[in-house]
Amino acid sequence: MKYAIIEASGRQIWVEIGKFYDLNYIAGEPGDRINLNRILLLNQEGKINIGNPCLQSINVQAKILKHLQDKKVTVFKVKPKKNNKSKQGHRQKLTRLLIEKIITKI
């Protein structure tokens, strides 16, 4: 099994070929291909490469499937004894990526 741990959108994500993942919004049109180059770990059938902090010779090629929005988060603030209440909602923009291949340049 071939997988990689990448750093994207401020998170570390375990990615495998053929699966899709939702990350923070990435500018681009659906159908565009992007390269993710912050690879922290790569496992190729039991052979593990660990970066310090990143592996320079490895890229992950992904395709933008679509842009979507996350579930709504409601923020409700109350200040007691002041009769002050505020309610606010937020939906984070996301991009769905399909991992196509993991490219090693060794």
N, CA, C and O atoms as a GROMACS GRO file, in nm:
protein
  424
    1MET      N    1   0.085  -0.118   0.000
    1MET     CA    2   0.000   0.000   0.000
    1MET      C    3   0.090   0.123   0.000
    1MET      O    4   0.183   0.134   0.080
    2LYS      N    5   0.061   0.215  -0.088
    2LYS     CA    6   0.139   0.337  -0.101
    2LYS      C    7   0.057   0.453  -0.046
    2LYS      O    8  -0.054   0.478  -0.092
    3TYR      N    9   0.113   0.523   0.052
    3TYR     CA   10   0.044   0.641   0.106
    3TYR      C   11   0.147   0.744   0.147
    3TYR      O   12   0.266   0.715   0.157
    4ALA      N   13   0.099   0.865   0.168
    4ALA     CA   14   0.187   0.975   0.210
    4ALA      C   15   0.114   1.057   0.315
    4ALA      O   16  -0.009   1.062   0.320
    5ILE      N   17   0.192   1.122   0.398
    5ILE     CA   18   0.137   1.219   0.492
    5ILE      C   19   0.185   1.355   0.443
    5ILE      O   20   0.305   1.381   0.435
    6ILE      N   21   0.088   1.441   0.411
    6ILE     CA   22   0.121   1.573   0.356
    6ILE      C   23   0.077   1.681   0.453
    6ILE      O   24  -0.005   1.659   0.542
    7GLU      N   25   0.134   1.799   0.433
    7GLU     CA   26   0.090   1.916   0.508
    7GLU      C   27   0.020   2.009   0.411
    7GLU      O   28   0.080   2.059   0.316
    8ALA      N   29  -0.109   2.033   0.435
    8ALA     CA   30  -0.188   2.121   0.349
    8ALA      C   31  -0.294   2.188   0.434
    8ALA      O   32  -0.354   2.124   0.520
    9SER      N   33  -0.317   2.313   0.410
    9SER     CA   34  -0.420   2.390   0.482
    9SER      C   35  -0.395   2.393   0.632
    9SER      O   36  -0.489   2.398   0.710
   10GLY      N   37  -0.268   2.389   0.672
   10GLY     CA   38  -0.236   2.395   0.813
   10GLY      C   39  -0.260   2.265   0.888
   10GLY      O   40  -0.255   2.263   1.011
   11ARG      N   41  -0.287   2.157   0.817
   11ARG     CA   42  -0.312   2.027   0.879
   11ARG      C   43  -0.222   1.922   0.817
   11ARG      O   44  -0.171   1.940   0.706
   12GLN      N   45  -0.203   1.812   0.889
   12GLN     CA   46  -0.131   1.699   0.835
   12GLN      C   47  -0.234   1.594   0.797
   12GLN      O   48  -0.317   1.554   0.879
   13ILE      N   49  -0.229   1.548   0.673
   13ILE     CA   50  -0.332   1.460   0.620
   13ILE      C   51  -0.268   1.335   0.561
   13ILE      O   52  -0.170   1.343   0.488
   14TRP      N   53  -0.324   1.220   0.594
   14TRP     CA   54  -0.282   1.091   0.538
   14TRP      C   55  -0.356   1.075   0.406
   14TRP      O   56  -0.479   1.069   0.406
   15VAL      N   57  -0.285   1.068   0.292
   15VAL     CA   58  -0.349   1.059   0.162
   15VAL      C   59  -0.309   0.930   0.092
   15VAL      O   60  -0.197   0.882   0.105
   16GLU      N   61  -0.404   0.874   0.017
   16GLU     CA   62  -0.381   0.755  -0.064
   16GLU      C   63  -0.430   0.783  -0.206
   16GLU      O   64  -0.516   0.868  -0.226
   17ILE      N   65  -0.375   0.712  -0.301
   17ILE     CA   66  -0.411   0.729  -0.442
   17ILE      C   67  -0.554   0.681  -0.463
   17ILE      O   68  -0.593   0.574  -0.415
   18GLY      N   69  -0.633   0.761  -0.537
   18GLY     CA   70  -0.769   0.723  -0.572
   18GLY      C   71  -0.875   0.770  -0.473
   18GLY      O   72  -0.993   0.747  -0.496
   19LYS      N   73  -0.836   0.833  -0.364
   19LYS     CA   74  -0.933   0.883  -0.266
   19LYS      C   75  -0.941   1.034  -0.275
   19LYS      O   76  -0.850   1.099  -0.326
   20PHE      N   77  -1.052   1.090  -0.225
   20PHE     CA   78  -1.065   1.235  -0.227
   20PHE      C   79  -1.070   1.290  -0.085
   20PHE      O   80  -1.110   1.222   0.009
   21TYR      N   81  -1.026   1.417  -0.073
   21TYR     CA   82  -1.014   1.483   0.056
   21TYR      C   83  -1.064   1.626   0.044
   21TYR      O   84  -1.049   1.689  -0.061
   22ASP      N   85  -1.123   1.678   0.152
   22ASP     CA   86  -1.171   1.816   0.157
   22ASP      C   87  -1.069   1.900   0.233
   22ASP      O   88  -1.040   1.874   0.350
   23LEU      N   89  -1.014   2.003   0.165
   23LEU     CA   90  -0.918   2.093   0.225
   23LEU      C   91  -0.974   2.234   0.221
   23LEU      O   92  -1.076   2.259   0.157
   24ASN      N   93  -0.908   2.326   0.291
   24ASN     CA   94  -0.948   2.466   0.281
   24ASN      C   95  -0.940   2.510   0.136
   24ASN      O   96  -0.870   2.450   0.055
   25TYR      N   97  -1.013   2.615   0.102
   25TYR     CA   98  -1.028   2.661  -0.036
   25TYR      C   99  -0.893   2.680  -0.104
   25TYR      O  100  -0.803   2.744  -0.050
   26ILE      N  101  -0.880   2.623  -0.223
   26ILE     CA  102  -0.763   2.639  -0.308
   26ILE      C  103  -0.810   2.702  -0.438
   26ILE      O  104  -0.901   2.650  -0.503
   27ALA      N  105  -0.750   2.813  -0.475
   27ALA     CA  106  -0.791   2.882  -0.596
   27ALA      C  107  -0.765   2.794  -0.718
   27ALA      O  108  -0.656   2.738  -0.733
   28GLY      N  109  -0.862   2.783  -0.803
   28GLY     CA  110  -0.850   2.702  -0.924
   28GLY      C  111  -0.988   2.657  -0.968
   28GLY      O  112  -1.084   2.663  -0.891
   29GLU      N  113  -0.997   2.612  -1.091
   29GLU     CA  114  -1.124   2.566  -1.147
   29GLU      C  115  -1.134   2.415  -1.132
   29GLU      O  116  -1.031   2.346  -1.131
   30PRO      N  117  -1.255   2.362  -1.121
   30PRO     CA  118  -1.270   2.216  -1.120
   30PRO      C  119  -1.211   2.156  -1.248
   30PRO      O  120  -1.238   2.203  -1.358
   31GLY      N  121  -1.131   2.052  -1.231
   31GLY     CA  122  -1.062   1.991  -1.342
   31GLY      C  123  -0.914   2.027  -1.347
   31GLY      O  124  -0.836   1.959  -1.414
   32ASP      N  125  -0.874   2.134  -1.277
   32ASP     CA  126  -0.733   2.172  -1.273
   32ASP      C  127  -0.654   2.071  -1.191
   32ASP      O  128  -0.706   2.010  -1.098
   33ARG      N  129  -0.527   2.054  -1.229
   33ARG     CA  130  -0.438   1.966  -1.154
   33ARG      C  131  -0.339   2.052  -1.075
   33ARG      O  132  -0.287   2.152  -1.125
   34ILE      N  133  -0.315   2.012  -0.952
   34ILE     CA  134  -0.221   2.085  -0.868
   34ILE      C  135  -0.119   1.986  -0.811
   34ILE      O  136  -0.146   1.866  -0.802
   35ASN      N  137  -0.004   2.038  -0.775
   35ASN     CA  138   0.100   1.957  -0.713
   35ASN      C  139   0.115   1.999  -0.567
   35ASN      O  140   0.129   2.118  -0.538
   36LEU      N  141   0.111   1.904  -0.478
   36LEU     CA  142   0.135   1.928  -0.336
   36LEU      C  143   0.276   1.881  -0.306
   36LEU      O  144   0.308   1.764  -0.328
   37ASN      N  145   0.361   1.971  -0.257
   37ASN     CA  146   0.501   1.936  -0.242
   37ASN      C  147   0.550   1.934  -0.097
   37ASN      O  148   0.669   1.914  -0.074
   38ARG      N  149   0.462   1.953   0.000
   38ARG     CA  150   0.502   1.945   0.141
   38ARG      C  151   0.471   1.804   0.190
   38ARG      O  152   0.371   1.782   0.258
   39ILE      N  153   0.557   1.709   0.157
   39ILE     CA  154   0.540   1.569   0.193
   39ILE      C  155   0.624   1.541   0.317
   39ILE      O  156   0.746   1.560   0.315
   40LEU      N  157   0.558   1.497   0.424
   40LEU     CA  158   0.628   1.472   0.549
   40LEU      C  159   0.674   1.327   0.562
   40LEU      O  160   0.777   1.299   0.623
   41LEU      N  161   0.597   1.233   0.504
   41LEU     CA  162   0.629   1.091   0.514
   41LEU      C  163   0.576   1.020   0.391
   41LEU      O  164   0.470   1.055   0.338
   42LEU      N  165   0.650   0.919   0.345
   42LEU     CA  166   0.607   0.838   0.231
   42LEU      C  167   0.629   0.692   0.265
   42LEU      O  168   0.737   0.654   0.311
   43ASN      N  169   0.527   0.608   0.242
   43ASN     CA  170   0.536   0.465   0.264
   43ASN      C  171   0.510   0.395   0.131
   43ASN      O  172   0.402   0.408   0.074
   44GLN      N  173   0.608   0.320   0.084
   44GLN     CA  174   0.594   0.242  -0.039
   44GLN      C  175   0.615   0.095  -0.006
   44GLN      O  176   0.729   0.050   0.004
   45GLU      N  177   0.506   0.021   0.012
   45GLU     CA  178   0.510  -0.121   0.044
   45GLU      C  179   0.605  -0.151   0.159
   45GLU      O  180   0.686  -0.243   0.149
   46GLY      N  181   0.597  -0.076   0.266
   46GLY     CA  182   0.678  -0.102   0.385
   46GLY      C  183   0.807  -0.023   0.393
   46GLY      O  184   0.868  -0.017   0.499
   47LYS      N  185   0.851   0.037   0.283
   47LYS     CA  186   0.972   0.121   0.284
   47LYS      C  187   0.930   0.263   0.318
   47LYS      O  188   0.861   0.329   0.241
   48ILE      N  189   0.972   0.309   0.435
   48ILE     CA  190   0.926   0.439   0.485
   48ILE      C  191   1.036   0.543   0.470
   48ILE      O  192   1.150   0.520   0.510
   49ASN      N  193   1.000   0.658   0.411
   49ASN     CA  194   1.089   0.774   0.400
   49ASN      C  195   1.029   0.885   0.485
   49ASN      O  196   0.912   0.920   0.469
   50ILE      N  197   1.110   0.940   0.574
   50ILE     CA  198   1.065   1.048   0.661
   50ILE      C  199   1.144   1.173   0.626
   50ILE      O  200   1.266   1.168   0.616
   51GLY      N  201   1.074   1.285   0.609
   51GLY     CA  202   1.138   1.410   0.576
   51GLY      C  203   1.189   1.483   0.698
   51GLY      O  204   1.148   1.455   0.811
   52ASN      N  205   1.278   1.577   0.674
   52ASN     CA  206   1.331   1.658   0.784
   52ASN      C  207   1.336   1.803   0.741
   52ASN      O  208   1.445   1.848   0.706
   53PRO      N  209   1.230   1.880   0.740
   53PRO     CA  210   1.093   1.846   0.774
   53PRO      C  211   1.015   1.788   0.656
   53PRO      O  212   0.913   1.723   0.677
   54CYS      N  213   1.062   1.811   0.531
   54CYS     CA  214   0.986   1.764   0.414
   54CYS      C  215   1.078   1.683   0.322
   54CYS      O  216   1.200   1.698   0.324
   55LEU      N  217   1.016   1.598   0.241
   55LEU     CA  218   1.088   1.523   0.138
   55LEU      C  219   1.090   1.609   0.012
   55LEU      O  220   0.985   1.648  -0.039
   56GLN      N  221   1.209   1.638  -0.038
   56GLN     CA  222   1.223   1.731  -0.150
   56GLN      C  223   1.193   1.667  -0.285
   56GLN      O  224   1.149   1.735  -0.377
   57SER      N  225   1.216   1.537  -0.299
   57SER     CA  226   1.209   1.473  -0.430
   57SER      C  227   1.075   1.406  -0.458
   57SER      O  228   1.064   1.324  -0.549
   58ILE      N  229   0.971   1.440  -0.380
   58ILE     CA  230   0.842   1.374  -0.395
   58ILE      C  231   0.732   1.478  -0.409
   58ILE      O  232   0.730   1.578  -0.337
   59ASN      N  233   0.639   1.454  -0.502
   59ASN     CA  234   0.522   1.538  -0.521
   59ASN      C  235   0.397   1.452  -0.520
   59ASN      O  236   0.402   1.334  -0.556
   60VAL      N  237   0.287   1.510  -0.479
   60VAL     CA  238   0.157   1.445  -0.489
   60VAL      C  239   0.075   1.524  -0.589
   60VAL      O  240   0.053   1.644  -0.571
   61GLN      N  241   0.030   1.458  -0.696
   61GLN     CA  242  -0.050   1.524  -0.797
   61GLN      C  243  -0.197   1.500  -0.766
   61GLN      O  244  -0.240   1.386  -0.746
   62ALA      N  245  -0.274   1.609  -0.761
   62ALA     CA  246  -0.416   1.602  -0.727
   62ALA      C  247  -0.497   1.680  -0.829
   62ALA      O  248  -0.446   1.770  -0.896
   63LYS      N  249  -0.624   1.644  -0.840
   63LYS     CA  250  -0.716   1.710  -0.932
   63LYS      C  251  -0.828   1.774  -0.850
   63LYS      O  252  -0.882   1.710  -0.760
   64ILE      N  253  -0.862   1.898  -0.882
   64ILE     CA  254  -0.972   1.966  -0.813
   64ILE      C  255  -1.103   1.913  -0.868
   64ILE      O  256  -1.132   1.927  -0.987
   65LEU      N  257  -1.183   1.851  -0.781
   65LEU     CA  258  -1.313   1.798  -0.824
   65LEU      C  259  -1.421   1.905  -0.819
   65LEU      O  260  -1.494   1.924  -0.916
   66LYS      N  261  -1.432   1.975  -0.706
   66LYS     CA  262  -1.533   2.080  -0.693
   66LYS      C  263  -1.504   2.165  -0.570
   66LYS      O  264  -1.424   2.129  -0.484
   67HIS      N  265  -1.572   2.279  -0.565
   67HIS     CA  266  -1.568   2.367  -0.449
   67HIS      C  267  -1.700   2.350  -0.374
   67HIS      O  268  -1.806   2.340  -0.436
   68LEU      N  269  -1.694   2.348  -0.244
   68LEU     CA  270  -1.815   2.331  -0.164
   68LEU      C  271  -1.800   2.407  -0.034
   68LEU      O  272  -1.697   2.469  -0.008
   69GLN      N  273  -1.904   2.401   0.048
   69GLN     CA  274  -1.902   2.467   0.178
   69GLN      C  275  -1.923   2.364   0.287
   69GLN      O  276  -1.996   2.267   0.270
   70ASP      N  277  -1.857   2.388   0.400
   70ASP     CA  278  -1.866   2.299   0.515
   70ASP      C  279  -2.000   2.321   0.586
   70ASP      O  280  -2.077   2.410   0.548
   71LYS      N  281  -2.026   2.241   0.688
   71LYS     CA  282  -2.148   2.258   0.766
   71LYS      C  283  -2.145   2.393   0.838
   71LYS      O  284  -2.038   2.447   0.866
   72LYS      N  285  -2.263   2.446   0.865
   72LYS     CA  286  -2.272   2.576   0.930
   72LYS      C  287  -2.232   2.566   1.077
   72LYS      O  288  -2.274   2.474   1.148
   73VAL      N  289  -2.152   2.662   1.120
   73VAL     CA  290  -2.114   2.675   1.260
   73VAL      C  291  -2.183   2.799   1.312
   73VAL      O  292  -2.169   2.907   1.256
   74THR      N  293  -2.259   2.783   1.421
   74THR     CA  294  -2.332   2.894   1.480
   74THR      C  295  -2.254   2.947   1.601
   74THR      O  296  -2.217   2.871   1.690
   75VAL      N  297  -2.231   3.078   1.602
   75VAL     CA  298  -2.162   3.144   1.713
   75VAL      C  299  -2.266   3.229   1.785
   75VAL      O  300  -2.323   3.321   1.726
   76PHE      N  301  -2.291   3.198   1.912
   76PHE     CA  302  -2.391   3.271   1.990
   76PHE      C  303  -2.324   3.324   2.115
   76PHE      O  304  -2.275   3.248   2.198
   77LYS      N  305  -2.322   3.458   2.128
   77LYS     CA  306  -2.256   3.522   2.242
   77LYS      C  307  -2.360   3.593   2.327
   77LYS      O  308  -2.451   3.658   2.275
   78VAL      N  309  -2.346   3.578   2.457
   78VAL     CA  310  -2.436   3.643   2.551
   78VAL      C  311  -2.353   3.713   2.658
   78VAL      O  312  -2.261   3.654   2.714
   79LYS      N  313  -2.387   3.839   2.685
   79LYS     CA  314  -2.325   3.910   2.796
   79LYS      C  315  -2.431   3.924   2.906
   79LYS      O  316  -2.526   4.001   2.890
   80PRO      N  317  -2.414   3.852   3.015
   80PRO     CA  318  -2.517   3.853   3.118
   80PRO      C  319  -2.533   3.992   3.183
   80PRO      O  320  -2.437   4.068   3.196
   81LYS      N  321  -2.654   4.021   3.222
   81LYS     CA  322  -2.692   4.145   3.290
   81LYS      C  323  -2.680   4.269   3.202
   81LYS      O  324  -2.701   4.380   3.250
   82LYS      N  325  -2.647   4.253   3.076
   82LYS     CA  326  -2.634   4.367   2.984
   82LYS      C  327  -2.740   4.365   2.875
   82LYS      O  328  -2.750   4.460   2.797
   83ASN      N  329  -2.818   4.258   2.869
   83ASN     CA  330  -2.919   4.240   2.766
   83ASN      C  331  -2.858   4.252   2.626
   83ASN      O  332  -2.912   4.317   2.537
   84ASN      N  333  -2.742   4.188   2.611
   84ASN     CA  334  -2.668   4.194   2.486
   84ASN      C  335  -2.647   4.052   2.435
   84ASN      O  336  -2.578   3.972   2.499
   85LYS      N  337  -2.706   4.020   2.320
   85LYS     CA  338  -2.692   3.889   2.259
   85LYS      C  339  -2.657   3.907   2.112
   85LYS      O  340  -2.708   3.997   2.046
   86SER      N  341  -2.571   3.820   2.062
   86SER     CA  342  -2.541   3.825   1.919
   86SER      C  343  -2.530   3.683   1.866
   86SER      O  344  -2.468   3.596   1.928
   87LYS      N  345  -2.590   3.661   1.751
   87LYS     CA  346  -2.587   3.530   1.687
   87LYS      C  347  -2.530   3.548   1.547
   87LYS      O  348  -2.571   3.637   1.472
   88GLN      N  349  -2.435   3.461   1.515
   88GLN     CA  350  -2.367   3.473   1.388
   88GLN      C  351  -2.341   3.332   1.334
   88GLN      O  352  -2.316   3.240   1.412
   89GLY      N  353  -2.346   3.316   1.204
   89GLY     CA  354  -2.318   3.186   1.142
   89GLY      C  355  -2.202   3.197   1.046
   89GLY      O  356  -2.172   3.305   0.994
   90HIS      N  357  -2.136   3.084   1.023
   90HIS     CA  358  -2.022   3.082   0.932
   90HIS      C  359  -2.016   2.948   0.861
   90HIS      O  360  -2.036   2.844   0.923
   91ARG      N  361  -1.989   2.950   0.731
   91ARG     CA  362  -1.966   2.828   0.653
   91ARG      C  363  -1.833   2.842   0.582
   91ARG      O  364  -1.813   2.932   0.501
   92GLN      N  365  -1.741   2.751   0.614
   92GLN     CA  366  -1.606   2.754   0.558
   92GLN      C  367  -1.608   2.705   0.414
   92GLN      O  368  -1.674   2.605   0.383
   93LYS      N  369  -1.536   2.774   0.326
   93LYS     CA  370  -1.522   2.729   0.187
   93LYS      C  371  -1.420   2.616   0.182
   93LYS      O  372  -1.314   2.625   0.243
   94LEU      N  373  -1.453   2.511   0.108
   94LEU     CA  374  -1.366   2.395   0.096
   94LEU      C  375  -1.343   2.361  -0.050
   94LEU      O  376  -1.420   2.401  -0.138
   95THR      N  377  -1.237   2.286  -0.076
   95THR     CA  378  -1.207   2.234  -0.208
   95THR      C  379  -1.190   2.084  -0.196
   95THR      O  380  -1.115   2.037  -0.110
   96ARG      N  381  -1.257   2.007  -0.281
   96ARG     CA  382  -1.245   1.862  -0.280
   96ARG      C  383  -1.140   1.822  -0.383
   96ARG      O  384  -1.151   1.853  -0.502
   97LEU      N  385  -1.035   1.752  -0.334
   97LEU     CA  386  -0.926   1.707  -0.420
   97LEU      C  387  -0.928   1.556  -0.435
   97LEU      O  388  -0.955   1.484  -0.338
   98LEU      N  389  -0.900   1.509  -0.556
   98LEU     CA  390  -0.882   1.367  -0.582
   98LEU      C  391  -0.732   1.343  -0.602
   98LEU      O  392  -0.669   1.406  -0.688
   99ILE      N  393  -0.675   1.254  -0.522
   99ILE     CA  394  -0.533   1.224  -0.532
   99ILE      C  395  -0.513   1.129  -0.650
   99ILE      O  396  -0.567   1.018  -0.651
  100GLU      N  397  -0.435   1.172  -0.750
  100GLU     CA  398  -0.415   1.093  -0.869
  100GLU      C  399  -0.289   1.009  -0.864
  100GLU      O  400  -0.293   0.889  -0.894
  101LYS      N  401  -0.177   1.068  -0.826
  101LYS     CA  402  -0.055   0.990  -0.818
  101LYS      C  403   0.045   1.054  -0.723
  101LYS      O  404   0.041   1.174  -0.695
  102ILE      N  405   0.134   0.969  -0.674
  102ILE     CA  406   0.246   1.014  -0.591
  102ILE      C  407   0.371   0.995  -0.674
  102ILE      O  408   0.407   0.883  -0.710
  103ILE      N  409   0.438   1.107  -0.705
  103ILE     CA  410   0.552   1.107  -0.796
  103ILE      C  411   0.681   1.113  -0.716
  103ILE      O  412   0.701   1.204  -0.637
  104THR      N  413   0.769   1.015  -0.738
  104THR     CA  414   0.901   1.016  -0.675
  104THR      C  415   1.005   1.045  -0.782
  104THR      O  416   1.003   0.984  -0.889
  105LYS      N  417   1.093   1.138  -0.754
  105LYS     CA  418   1.196   1.180  -0.853
  105LYS      C  419   1.333   1.124  -0.818
  105LYS      O  420   1.436   1.182  -0.853
  106ILE      N  421   1.334   1.011  -0.749
  106ILE     CA  422   1.463   0.954  -0.706
  106ILE      C  423   1.525   0.875  -0.818
  106ILE      O  424   1.633   0.818  -0.802
   0.00000   0.00000   0.00000
